[in-house]
CSV table of C-alpha atoms and ligand atoms in Angstrom, one decimal:
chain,number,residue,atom,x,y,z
A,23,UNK,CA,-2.1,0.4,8.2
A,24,UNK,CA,-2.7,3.3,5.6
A,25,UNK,CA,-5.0,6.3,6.8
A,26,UNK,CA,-8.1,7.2,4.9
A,27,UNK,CA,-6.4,10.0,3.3
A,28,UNK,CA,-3.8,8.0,1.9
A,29,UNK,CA,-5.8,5.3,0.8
A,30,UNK,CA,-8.2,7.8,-1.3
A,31,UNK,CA,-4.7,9.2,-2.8
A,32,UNK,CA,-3.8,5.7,-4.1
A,33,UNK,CA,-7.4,4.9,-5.3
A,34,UNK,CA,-7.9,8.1,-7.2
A,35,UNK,CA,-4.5,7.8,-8.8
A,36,UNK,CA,-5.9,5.0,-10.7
A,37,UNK,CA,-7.7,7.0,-12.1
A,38,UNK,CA,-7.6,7.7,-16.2
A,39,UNK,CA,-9.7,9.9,-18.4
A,40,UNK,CA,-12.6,7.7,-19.6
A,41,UNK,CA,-13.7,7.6,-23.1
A,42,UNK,CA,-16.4,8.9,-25.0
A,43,UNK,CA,-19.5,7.3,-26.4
A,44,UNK,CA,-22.6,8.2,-28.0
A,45,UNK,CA,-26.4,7.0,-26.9
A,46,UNK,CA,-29.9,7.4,-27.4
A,47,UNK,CA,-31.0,10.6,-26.5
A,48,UNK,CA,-33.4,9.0,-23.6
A,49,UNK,CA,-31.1,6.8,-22.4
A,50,UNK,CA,-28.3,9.9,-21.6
A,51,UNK,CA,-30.4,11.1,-18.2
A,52,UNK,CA,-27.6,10.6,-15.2
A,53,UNK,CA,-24.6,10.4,-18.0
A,54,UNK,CA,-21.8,12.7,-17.4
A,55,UNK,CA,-22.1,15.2,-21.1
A,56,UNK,CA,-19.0,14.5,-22.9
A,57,UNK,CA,-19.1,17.8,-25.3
A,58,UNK,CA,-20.7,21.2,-24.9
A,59,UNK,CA,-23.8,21.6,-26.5
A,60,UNK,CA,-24.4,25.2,-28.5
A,61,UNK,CA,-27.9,27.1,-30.0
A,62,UNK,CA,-28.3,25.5,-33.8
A,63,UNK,CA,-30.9,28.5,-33.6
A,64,UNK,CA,-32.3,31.2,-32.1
A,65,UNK,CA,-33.9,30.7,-28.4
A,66,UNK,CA,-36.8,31.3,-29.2
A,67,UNK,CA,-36.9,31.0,-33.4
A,68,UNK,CA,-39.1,33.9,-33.6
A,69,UNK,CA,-40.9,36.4,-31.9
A,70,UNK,CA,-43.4,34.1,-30.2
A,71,UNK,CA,-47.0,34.8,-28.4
A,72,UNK,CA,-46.9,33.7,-25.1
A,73,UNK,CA,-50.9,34.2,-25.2
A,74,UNK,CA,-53.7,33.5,-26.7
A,75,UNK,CA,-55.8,36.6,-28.1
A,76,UNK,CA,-55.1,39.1,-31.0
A,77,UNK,CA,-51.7,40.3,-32.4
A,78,UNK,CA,-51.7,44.1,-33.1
A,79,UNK,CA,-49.3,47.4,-34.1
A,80,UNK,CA,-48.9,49.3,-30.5
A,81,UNK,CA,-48.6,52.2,-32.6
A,82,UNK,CA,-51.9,52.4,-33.4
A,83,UNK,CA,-52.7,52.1,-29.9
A,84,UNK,CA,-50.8,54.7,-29.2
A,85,UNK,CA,-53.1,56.6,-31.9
A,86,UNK,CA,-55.9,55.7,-29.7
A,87,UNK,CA,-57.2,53.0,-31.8
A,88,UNK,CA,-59.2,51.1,-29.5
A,89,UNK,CA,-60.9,48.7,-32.2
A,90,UNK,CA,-59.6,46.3,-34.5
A,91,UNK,CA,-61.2,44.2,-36.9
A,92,UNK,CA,-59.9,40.4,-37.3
A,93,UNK,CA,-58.7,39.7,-40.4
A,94,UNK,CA,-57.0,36.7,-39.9
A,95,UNK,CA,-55.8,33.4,-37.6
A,96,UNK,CA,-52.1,32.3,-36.2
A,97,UNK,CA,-51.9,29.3,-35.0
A,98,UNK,CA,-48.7,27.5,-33.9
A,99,UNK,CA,-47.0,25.9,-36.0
A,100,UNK,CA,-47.9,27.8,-39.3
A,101,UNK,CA,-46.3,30.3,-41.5
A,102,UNK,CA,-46.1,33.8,-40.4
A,103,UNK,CA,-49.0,35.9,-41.6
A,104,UNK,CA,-48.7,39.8,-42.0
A,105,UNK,CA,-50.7,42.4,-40.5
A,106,UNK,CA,-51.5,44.7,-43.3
A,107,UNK,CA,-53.5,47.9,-41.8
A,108,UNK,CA,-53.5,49.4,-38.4
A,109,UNK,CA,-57.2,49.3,-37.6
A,110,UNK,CA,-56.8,44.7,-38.0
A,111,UNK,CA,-55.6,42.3,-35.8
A,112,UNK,CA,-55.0,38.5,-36.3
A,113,UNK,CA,-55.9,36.5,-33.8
A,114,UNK,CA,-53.0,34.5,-32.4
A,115,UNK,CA,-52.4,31.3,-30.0
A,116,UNK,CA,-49.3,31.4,-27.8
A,117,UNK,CA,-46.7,29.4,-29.5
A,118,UNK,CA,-47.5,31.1,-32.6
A,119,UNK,CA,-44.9,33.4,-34.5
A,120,UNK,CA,-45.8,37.3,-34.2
A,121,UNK,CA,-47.1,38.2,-37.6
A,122,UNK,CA,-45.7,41.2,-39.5
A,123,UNK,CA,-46.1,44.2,-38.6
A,124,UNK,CA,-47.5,43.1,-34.9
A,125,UNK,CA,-45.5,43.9,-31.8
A,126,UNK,CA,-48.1,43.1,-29.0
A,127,UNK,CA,-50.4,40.2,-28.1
A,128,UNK,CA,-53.7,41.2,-26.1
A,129,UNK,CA,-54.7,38.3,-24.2
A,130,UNK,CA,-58.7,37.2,-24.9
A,131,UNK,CA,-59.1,38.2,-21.3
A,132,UNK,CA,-58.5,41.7,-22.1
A,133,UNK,CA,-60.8,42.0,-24.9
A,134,UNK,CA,-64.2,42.3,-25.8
A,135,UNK,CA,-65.3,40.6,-29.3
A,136,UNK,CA,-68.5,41.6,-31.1
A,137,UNK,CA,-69.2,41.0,-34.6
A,138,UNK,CA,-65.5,40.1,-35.6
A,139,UNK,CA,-64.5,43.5,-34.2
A,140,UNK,CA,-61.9,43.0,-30.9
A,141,UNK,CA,-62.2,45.8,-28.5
A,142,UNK,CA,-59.0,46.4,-26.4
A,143,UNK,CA,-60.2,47.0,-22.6
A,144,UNK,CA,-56.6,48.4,-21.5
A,145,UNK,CA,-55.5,51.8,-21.0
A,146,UNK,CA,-52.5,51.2,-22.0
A,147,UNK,CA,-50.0,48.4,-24.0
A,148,UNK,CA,-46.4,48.0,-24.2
A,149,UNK,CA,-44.0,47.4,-27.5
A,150,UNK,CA,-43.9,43.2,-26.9
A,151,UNK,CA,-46.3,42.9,-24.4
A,152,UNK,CA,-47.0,38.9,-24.3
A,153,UNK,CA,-44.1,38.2,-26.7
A,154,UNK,CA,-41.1,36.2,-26.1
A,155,UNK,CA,-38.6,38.3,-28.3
A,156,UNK,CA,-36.3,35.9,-30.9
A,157,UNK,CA,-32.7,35.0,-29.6
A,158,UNK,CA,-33.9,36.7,-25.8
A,159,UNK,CA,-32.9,33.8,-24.3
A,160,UNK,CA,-30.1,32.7,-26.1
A,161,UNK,CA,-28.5,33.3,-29.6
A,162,UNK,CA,-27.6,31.0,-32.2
A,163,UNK,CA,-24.1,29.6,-31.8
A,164,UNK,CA,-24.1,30.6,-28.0
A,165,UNK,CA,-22.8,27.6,-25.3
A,166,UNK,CA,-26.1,26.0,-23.8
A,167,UNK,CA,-24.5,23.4,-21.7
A,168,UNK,CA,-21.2,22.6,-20.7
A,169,UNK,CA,-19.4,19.7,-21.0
A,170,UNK,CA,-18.9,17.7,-17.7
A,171,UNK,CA,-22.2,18.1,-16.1
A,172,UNK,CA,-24.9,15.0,-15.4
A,173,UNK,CA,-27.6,15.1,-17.9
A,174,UNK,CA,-30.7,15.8,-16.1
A,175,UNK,CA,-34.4,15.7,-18.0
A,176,UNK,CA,-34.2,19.4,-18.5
A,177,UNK,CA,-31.1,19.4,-20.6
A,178,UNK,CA,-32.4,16.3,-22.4
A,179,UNK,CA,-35.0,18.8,-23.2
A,180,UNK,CA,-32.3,21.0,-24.5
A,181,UNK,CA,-30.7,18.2,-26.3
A,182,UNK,CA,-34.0,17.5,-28.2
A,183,UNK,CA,-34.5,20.8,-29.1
A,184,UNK,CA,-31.0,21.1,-31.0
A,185,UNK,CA,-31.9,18.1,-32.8
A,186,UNK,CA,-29.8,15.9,-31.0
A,187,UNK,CA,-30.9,12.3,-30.9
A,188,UNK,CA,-28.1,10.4,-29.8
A,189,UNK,CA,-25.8,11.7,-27.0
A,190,UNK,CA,-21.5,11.9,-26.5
A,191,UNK,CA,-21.0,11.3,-22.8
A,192,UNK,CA,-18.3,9.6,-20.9
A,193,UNK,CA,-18.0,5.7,-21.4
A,194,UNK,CA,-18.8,4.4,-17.9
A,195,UNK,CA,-16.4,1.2,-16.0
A,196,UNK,CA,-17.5,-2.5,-16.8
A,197,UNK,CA,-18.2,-3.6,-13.2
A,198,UNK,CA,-19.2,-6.6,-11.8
A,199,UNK,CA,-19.9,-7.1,-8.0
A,200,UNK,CA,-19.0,-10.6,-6.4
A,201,UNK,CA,-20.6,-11.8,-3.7
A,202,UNK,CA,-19.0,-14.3,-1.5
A,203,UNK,CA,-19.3,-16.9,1.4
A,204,UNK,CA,-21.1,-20.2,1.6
A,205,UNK,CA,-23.7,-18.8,4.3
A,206,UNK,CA,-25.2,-16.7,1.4
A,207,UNK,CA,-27.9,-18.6,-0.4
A,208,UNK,CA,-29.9,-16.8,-3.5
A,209,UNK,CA,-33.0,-14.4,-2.2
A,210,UNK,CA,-35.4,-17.0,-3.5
A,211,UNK,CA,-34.4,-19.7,-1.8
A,212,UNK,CA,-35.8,-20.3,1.8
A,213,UNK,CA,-32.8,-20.5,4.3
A,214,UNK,CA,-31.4,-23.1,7.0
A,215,UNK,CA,-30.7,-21.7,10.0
A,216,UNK,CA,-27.2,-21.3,9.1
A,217,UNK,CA,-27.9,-19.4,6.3
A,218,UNK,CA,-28.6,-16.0,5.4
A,219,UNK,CA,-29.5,-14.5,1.7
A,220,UNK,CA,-27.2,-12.3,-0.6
A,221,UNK,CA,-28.2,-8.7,0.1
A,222,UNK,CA,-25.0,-7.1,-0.3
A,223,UNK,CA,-24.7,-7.7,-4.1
A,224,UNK,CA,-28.0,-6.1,-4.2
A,225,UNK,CA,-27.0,-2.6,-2.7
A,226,UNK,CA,-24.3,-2.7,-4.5
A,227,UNK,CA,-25.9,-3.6,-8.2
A,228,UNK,CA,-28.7,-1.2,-6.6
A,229,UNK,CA,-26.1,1.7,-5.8
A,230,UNK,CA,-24.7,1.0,-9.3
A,231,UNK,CA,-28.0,1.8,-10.8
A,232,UNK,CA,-27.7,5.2,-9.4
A,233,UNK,CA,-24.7,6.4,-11.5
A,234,UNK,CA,-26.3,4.5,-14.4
A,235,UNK,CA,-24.1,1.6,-14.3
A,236,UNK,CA,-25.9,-1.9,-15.0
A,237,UNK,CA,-23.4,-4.5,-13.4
A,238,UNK,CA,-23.1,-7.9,-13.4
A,239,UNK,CA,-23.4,-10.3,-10.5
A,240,UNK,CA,-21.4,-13.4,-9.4
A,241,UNK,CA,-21.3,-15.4,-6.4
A,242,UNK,CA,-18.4,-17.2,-5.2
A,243,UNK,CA,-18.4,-20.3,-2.6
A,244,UNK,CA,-15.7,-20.2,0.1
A,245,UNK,CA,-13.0,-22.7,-2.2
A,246,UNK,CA,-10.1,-21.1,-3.4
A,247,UNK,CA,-10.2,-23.0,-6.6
A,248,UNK,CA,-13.7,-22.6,-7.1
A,249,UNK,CA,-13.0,-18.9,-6.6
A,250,UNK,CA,-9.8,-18.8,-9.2
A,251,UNK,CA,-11.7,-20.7,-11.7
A,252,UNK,CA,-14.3,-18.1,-12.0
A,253,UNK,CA,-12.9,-15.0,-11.2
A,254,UNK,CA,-10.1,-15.4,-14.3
A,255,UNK,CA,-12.7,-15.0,-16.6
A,256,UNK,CA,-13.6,-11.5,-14.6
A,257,UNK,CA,-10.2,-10.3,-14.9
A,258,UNK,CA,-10.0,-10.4,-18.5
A,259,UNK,CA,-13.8,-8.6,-19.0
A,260,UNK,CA,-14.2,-6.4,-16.8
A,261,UNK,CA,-12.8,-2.7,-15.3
A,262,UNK,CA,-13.7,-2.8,-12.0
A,263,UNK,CA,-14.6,-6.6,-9.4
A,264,UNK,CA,-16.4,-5.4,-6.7
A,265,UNK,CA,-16.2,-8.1,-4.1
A,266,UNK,CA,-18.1,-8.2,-0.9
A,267,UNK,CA,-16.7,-10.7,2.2
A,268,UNK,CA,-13.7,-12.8,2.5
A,269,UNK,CA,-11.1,-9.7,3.1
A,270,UNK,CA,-10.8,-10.2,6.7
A,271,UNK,CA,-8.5,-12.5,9.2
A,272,UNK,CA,-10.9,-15.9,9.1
A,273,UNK,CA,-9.7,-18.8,8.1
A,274,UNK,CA,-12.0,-18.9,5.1
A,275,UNK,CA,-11.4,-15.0,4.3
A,276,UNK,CA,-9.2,-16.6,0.8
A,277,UNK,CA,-10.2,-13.3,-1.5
A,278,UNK,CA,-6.4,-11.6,-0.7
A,279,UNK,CA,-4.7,-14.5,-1.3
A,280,UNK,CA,-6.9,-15.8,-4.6
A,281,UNK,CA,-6.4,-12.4,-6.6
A,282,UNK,CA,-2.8,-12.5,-5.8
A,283,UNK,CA,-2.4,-16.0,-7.5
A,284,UNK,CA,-4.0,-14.9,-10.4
A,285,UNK,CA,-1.8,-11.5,-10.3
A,286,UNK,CA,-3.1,-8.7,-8.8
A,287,UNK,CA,-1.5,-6.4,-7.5
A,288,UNK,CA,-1.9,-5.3,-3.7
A,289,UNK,CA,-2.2,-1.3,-3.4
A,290,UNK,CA,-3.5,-2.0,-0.1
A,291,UNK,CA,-5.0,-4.1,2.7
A,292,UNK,CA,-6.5,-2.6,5.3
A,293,UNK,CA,-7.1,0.9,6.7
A,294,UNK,CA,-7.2,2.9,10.3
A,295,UNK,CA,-11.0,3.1,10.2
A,296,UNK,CA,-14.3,2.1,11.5
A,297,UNK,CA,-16.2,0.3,10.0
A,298,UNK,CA,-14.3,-1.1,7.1
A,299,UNK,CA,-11.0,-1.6,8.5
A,300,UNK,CA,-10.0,-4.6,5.9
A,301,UNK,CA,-10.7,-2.7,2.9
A,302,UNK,CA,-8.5,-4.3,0.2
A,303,UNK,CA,-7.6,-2.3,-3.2
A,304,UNK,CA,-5.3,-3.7,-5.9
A,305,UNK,CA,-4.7,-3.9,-9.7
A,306,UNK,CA,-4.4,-6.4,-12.6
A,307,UNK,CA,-1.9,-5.7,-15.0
A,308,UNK,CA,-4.2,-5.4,-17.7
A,309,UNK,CA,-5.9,-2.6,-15.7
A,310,UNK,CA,-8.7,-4.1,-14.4
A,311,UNK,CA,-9.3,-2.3,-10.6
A,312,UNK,CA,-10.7,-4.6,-7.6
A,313,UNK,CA,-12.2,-3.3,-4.9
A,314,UNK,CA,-12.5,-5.5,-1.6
A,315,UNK,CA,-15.3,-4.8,0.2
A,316,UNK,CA,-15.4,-6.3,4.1
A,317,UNK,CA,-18.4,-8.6,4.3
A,318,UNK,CA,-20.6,-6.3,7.0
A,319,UNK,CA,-23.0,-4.2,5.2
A,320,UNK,CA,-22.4,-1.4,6.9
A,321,UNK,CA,-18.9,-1.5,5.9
A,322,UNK,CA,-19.2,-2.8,2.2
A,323,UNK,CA,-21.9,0.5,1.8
A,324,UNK,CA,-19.7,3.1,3.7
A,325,UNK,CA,-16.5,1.7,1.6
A,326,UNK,CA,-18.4,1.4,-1.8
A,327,UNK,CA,-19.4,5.4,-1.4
A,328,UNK,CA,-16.0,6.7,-0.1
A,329,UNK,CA,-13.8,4.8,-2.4
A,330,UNK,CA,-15.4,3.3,-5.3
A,331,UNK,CA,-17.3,6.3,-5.8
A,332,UNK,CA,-14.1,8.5,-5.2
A,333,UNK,CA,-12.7,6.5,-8.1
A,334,UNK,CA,-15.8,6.8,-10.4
A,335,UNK,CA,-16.4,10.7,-9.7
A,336,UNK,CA,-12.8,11.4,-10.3
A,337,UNK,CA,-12.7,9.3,-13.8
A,338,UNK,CA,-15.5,11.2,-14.7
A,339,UNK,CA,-14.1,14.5,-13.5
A,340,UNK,CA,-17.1,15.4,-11.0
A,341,UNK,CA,-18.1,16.6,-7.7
A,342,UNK,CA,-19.1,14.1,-4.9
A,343,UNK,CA,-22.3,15.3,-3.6
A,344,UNK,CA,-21.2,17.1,0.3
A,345,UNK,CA,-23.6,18.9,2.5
A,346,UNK,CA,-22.4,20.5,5.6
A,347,UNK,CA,-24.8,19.8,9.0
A,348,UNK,CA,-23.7,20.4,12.3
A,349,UNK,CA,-23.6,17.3,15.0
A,350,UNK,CA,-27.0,16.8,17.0
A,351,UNK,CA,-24.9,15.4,20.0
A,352,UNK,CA,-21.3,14.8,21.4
A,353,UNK,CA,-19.6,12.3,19.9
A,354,UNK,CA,-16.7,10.1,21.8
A,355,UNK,CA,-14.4,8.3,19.8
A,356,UNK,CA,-11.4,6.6,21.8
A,357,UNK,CA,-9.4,4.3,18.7
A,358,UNK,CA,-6.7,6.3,16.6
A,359,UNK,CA,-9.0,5.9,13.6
A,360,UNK,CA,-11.2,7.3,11.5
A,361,UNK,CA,-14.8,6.9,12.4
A,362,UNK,CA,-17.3,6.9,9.8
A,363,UNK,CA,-20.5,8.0,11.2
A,364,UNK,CA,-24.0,7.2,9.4
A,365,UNK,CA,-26.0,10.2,9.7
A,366,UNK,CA,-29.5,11.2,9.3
A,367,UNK,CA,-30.4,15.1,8.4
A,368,UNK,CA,-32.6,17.4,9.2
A,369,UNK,CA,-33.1,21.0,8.7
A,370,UNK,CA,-33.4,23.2,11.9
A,371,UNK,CA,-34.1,27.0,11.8
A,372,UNK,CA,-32.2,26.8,8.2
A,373,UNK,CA,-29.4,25.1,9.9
A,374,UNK,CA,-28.8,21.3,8.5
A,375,UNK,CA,-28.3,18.7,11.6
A,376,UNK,CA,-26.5,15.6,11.4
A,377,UNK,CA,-28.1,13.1,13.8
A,378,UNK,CA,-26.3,10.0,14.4
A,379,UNK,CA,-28.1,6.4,12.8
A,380,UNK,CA,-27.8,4.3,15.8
A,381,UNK,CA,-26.8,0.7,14.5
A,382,UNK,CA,-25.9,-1.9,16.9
A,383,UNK,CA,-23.2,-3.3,15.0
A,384,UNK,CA,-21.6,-3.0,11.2
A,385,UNK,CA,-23.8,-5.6,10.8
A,386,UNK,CA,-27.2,-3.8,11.4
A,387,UNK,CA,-28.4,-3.7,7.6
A,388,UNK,CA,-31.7,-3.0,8.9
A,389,UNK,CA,-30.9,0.2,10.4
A,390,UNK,CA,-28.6,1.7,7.8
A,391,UNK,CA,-31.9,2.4,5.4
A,392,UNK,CA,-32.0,5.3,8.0
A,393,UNK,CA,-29.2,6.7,7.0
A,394,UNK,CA,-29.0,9.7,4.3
A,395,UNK,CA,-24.9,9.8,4.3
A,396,UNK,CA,-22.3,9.8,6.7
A,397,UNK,CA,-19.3,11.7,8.2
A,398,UNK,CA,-15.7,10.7,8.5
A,399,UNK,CA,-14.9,11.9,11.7
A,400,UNK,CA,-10.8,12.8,11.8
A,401,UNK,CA,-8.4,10.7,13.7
A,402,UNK,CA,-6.9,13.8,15.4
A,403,UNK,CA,-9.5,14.3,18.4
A,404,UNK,CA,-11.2,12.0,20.6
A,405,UNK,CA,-14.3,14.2,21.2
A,406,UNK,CA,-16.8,15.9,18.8
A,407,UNK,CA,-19.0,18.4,20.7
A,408,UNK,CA,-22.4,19.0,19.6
A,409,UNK,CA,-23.0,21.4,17.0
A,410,UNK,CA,-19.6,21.3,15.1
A,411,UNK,CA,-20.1,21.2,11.3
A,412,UNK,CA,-18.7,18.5,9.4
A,413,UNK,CA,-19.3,17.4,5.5
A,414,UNK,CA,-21.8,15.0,5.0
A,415,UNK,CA,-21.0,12.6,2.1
A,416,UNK,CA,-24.6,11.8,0.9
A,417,UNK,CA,-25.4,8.5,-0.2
B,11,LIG,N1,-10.0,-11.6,14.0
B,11,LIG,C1,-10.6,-10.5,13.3
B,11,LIG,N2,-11.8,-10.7,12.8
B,11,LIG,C2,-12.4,-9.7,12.1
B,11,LIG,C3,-11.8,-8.5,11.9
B,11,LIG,C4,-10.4,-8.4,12.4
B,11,LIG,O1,-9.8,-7.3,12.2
B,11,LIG,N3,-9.9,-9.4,13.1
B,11,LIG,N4,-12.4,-7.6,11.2
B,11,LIG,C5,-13.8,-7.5,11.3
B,11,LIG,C6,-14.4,-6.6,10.4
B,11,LIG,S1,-14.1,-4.9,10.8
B,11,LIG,C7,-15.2,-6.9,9.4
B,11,LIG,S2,-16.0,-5.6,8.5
B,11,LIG,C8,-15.4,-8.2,9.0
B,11,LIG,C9,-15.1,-8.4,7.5
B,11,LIG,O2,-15.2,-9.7,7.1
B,11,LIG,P1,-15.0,-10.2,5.7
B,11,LIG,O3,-14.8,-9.2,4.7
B,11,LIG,O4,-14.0,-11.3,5.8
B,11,LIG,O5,-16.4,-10.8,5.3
B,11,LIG,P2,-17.0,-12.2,5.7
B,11,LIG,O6,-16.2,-12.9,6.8
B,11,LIG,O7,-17.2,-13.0,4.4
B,11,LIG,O8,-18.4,-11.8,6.2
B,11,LIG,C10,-18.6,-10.9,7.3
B,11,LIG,C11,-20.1,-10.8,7.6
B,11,LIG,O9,-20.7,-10.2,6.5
B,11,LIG,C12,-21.8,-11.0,6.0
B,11,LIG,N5,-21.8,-10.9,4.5
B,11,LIG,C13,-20.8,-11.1,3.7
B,11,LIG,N6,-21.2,-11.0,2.4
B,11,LIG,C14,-22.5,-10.7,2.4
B,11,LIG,C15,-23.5,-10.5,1.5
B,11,LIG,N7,-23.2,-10.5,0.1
B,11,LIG,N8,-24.8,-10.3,1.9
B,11,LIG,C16,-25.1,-10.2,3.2
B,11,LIG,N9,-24.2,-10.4,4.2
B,11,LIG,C17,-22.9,-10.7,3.8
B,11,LIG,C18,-21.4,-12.4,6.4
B,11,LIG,O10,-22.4,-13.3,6.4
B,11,LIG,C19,-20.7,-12.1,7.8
B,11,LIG,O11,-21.7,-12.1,8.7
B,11,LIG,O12,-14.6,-9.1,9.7
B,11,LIG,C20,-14.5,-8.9,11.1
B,11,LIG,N10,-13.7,-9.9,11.7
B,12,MOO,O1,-15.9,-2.9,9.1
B,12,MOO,MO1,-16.1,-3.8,10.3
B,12,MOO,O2,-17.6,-4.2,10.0
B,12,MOO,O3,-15.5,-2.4,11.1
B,12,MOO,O4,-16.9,-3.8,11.8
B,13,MG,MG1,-14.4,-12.9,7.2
């Protein structure tokens, strides 16, 4: 039996650089960017207002002109007007380029209007006073956003502003996740007794969701043949089988044996750890990666965030999201394994805590909803006193 450690070296070195593709603009939010994206322009274009009110010279308030006549309107989005004598102004809307000649907007607030003529109540202004200078933020041809990072809203907002309306990020696997296991009847059917419904496939397509990857679902009865028959297709379509139940010792447990007949390679079969122990992990020739899941859904979701998602993050060259929180109680752990423990956290005096999600077995689906990540507790002690810090892999 590998140890967690080793098992995440063999996944990860499956790993290959994924390729590129291009989408629609809204449909990039949670893609990994693919190229860095620099200023086509100026941030901002011009000298903007960032007020609404009049647009004046400060010289002349520094001549102790206190009163200006409006001569004119800038609105946003029209040409820039130019402000031809000291004692004017031109009223001006923020969003609105500064006209000539203007270096400072006096907000409405500040003013007192009477007959056309705008009275300045300040006793004193400042060259670009309301303006947001051309280029201050950044200048044309500068790097905006790097490549490699997830697209959030506000860099689609960046995006859109540079004119871009399709997107080149990172081509994401072809995944489809297999249920299996005659006890598992579809959620809208009403169950026997001996049955329970699918849920498993559903955090998994769920989880999926999360990196932006919309898989697709099978189920698969308990019948090797029934199982080959269907799962050759899979092979040939798809980059990663996700495949929950059937791993273990049973006597129905045919998953290990079925993708070996139809040529996949073992990487491995089972790992020191708890929950998840009969992990399985092998390859197709043709590349296609299959994940084994064990059937308990405490171990198919601990097992689909520390090593399919090891996989994905490292294809896609990013950072698995860790938070470090110190242990809200002792822990005692006896078996030479590593223990993954579901955690809940909360914030104390600054300091994260990891409290412990009791569940009474790997089968306690109910209970792992409280549970914001876990902790792989190392196989080299027995005893983890309260208020050492671990990482916490968050789901
Ligand atoms: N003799 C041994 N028995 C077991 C061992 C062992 O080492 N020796 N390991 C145990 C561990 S640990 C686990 S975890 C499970 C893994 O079992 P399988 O991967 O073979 O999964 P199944 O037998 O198909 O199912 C187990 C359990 O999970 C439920 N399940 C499965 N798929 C779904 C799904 N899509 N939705 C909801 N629930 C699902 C299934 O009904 C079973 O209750 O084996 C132990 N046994
Ligand atoms: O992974 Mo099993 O569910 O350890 O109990
Ligand atoms: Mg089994």
């Amino acid at each position: 039996m590998i140890s967690v450690t080793e098992a995440l070296q063999i996944i990860t070195a499956q790993t290959k650089p994924l390729p590129t593709e291009e989408v629609d603009l809204l449909q990039s939010t949670g893609r990994i960017l693919a190229q860095p994206i620099t200023a086509d322009r100026d941030f901002p274009p011009f000298d903007r207002a960032t007020m609404d009110g009049v647009a004046i010279g400060s010289r002349a308030f520094g001549q102790d002109v206190r009163q200006f006549r409006i001569t004119d309107m800038q609105p946003a989005g029209h040409p820039q007007k130019q402000l031809t004598n000291r004692g004017n102004c031109i009223e001006i809307m923020t969003g609105a380029m500064l006209p000539i000649g203007a270096d400072v907007v006096i907000r409405y607030e500040d003013l007192t209007i009477t007959n056309g003529i705008a009275y300045v109540n300040l006793n004193e202004v400042t060259p670009y006073q309301n303006v947001h200078l051309q280029g201050s933020d950044k200048k044309a041809g500068e790097l905006l956003v790097e490549a490699g990072v997830k697209i959030t809203p506000a860099i689609v907002a960046i995006m859109a502003s540079v004119g871009m309306a399709t997107v080149p990020v990172y081509r994401l696997p072809k995944v489809v996740v297999c249920s299996t296991g005659d006890e598992l009847v579809p959620v809208t059917q009403q169950p026997l007794p001996h049955q329970i419904r699918q849920s498993n496939s559903y955090m998994l397509l769920a989880g999926l969701q999360q990196e932006c990857i919309i898989a697709d679902k099978y189920h698969l009865p308990d019948e090797p043949e029934a199982m080959a028959e269907q799962m050759a297709k899979m092979v040939e379509e798809y980059d990663v089988l996700l495949f929950s139940g059937a791993v273990s010792k049973g006597k129905f447990d045919f998953l290990p044996q079925v993708l070996q007949q139809l040529g996949m390679q073992t990487l491995f079969h089972s790992i020191a750890q708890k929950p998840g122990k009969p992990l399985l992990f092998g390859k197709f020739n043709d590349g296609a990666l299959v994940f084994g899941f064990p059937g308990n859904p405490v171990s198919t979701w601990v097992c689909y965030q520390l090593y399919f998602k090891a996989w994905l993050y490292r294809s896609l060259n990013i950072k698995l999201p860790l938070q470090q929180a110190a242990l809200s109680k002792d822990i005692k752990f006896k078996p030479p394994l590593t223990h993954h423990v579901l955690v809940r956290l909360t914030n104390h005096n600054g300091q994260l805590i990891a409290t412990p999600v009791d569940t009474s077995t790997s089968g306690d689906m109910v209970n792992l909803m409280q549970a914001e990540g876990f902790i792989s507790l190392p196989t080299d002690q027995e005893h983890f006193a309260e208020g050492s810090v671990f990482d916490v892999q968050l789901f």
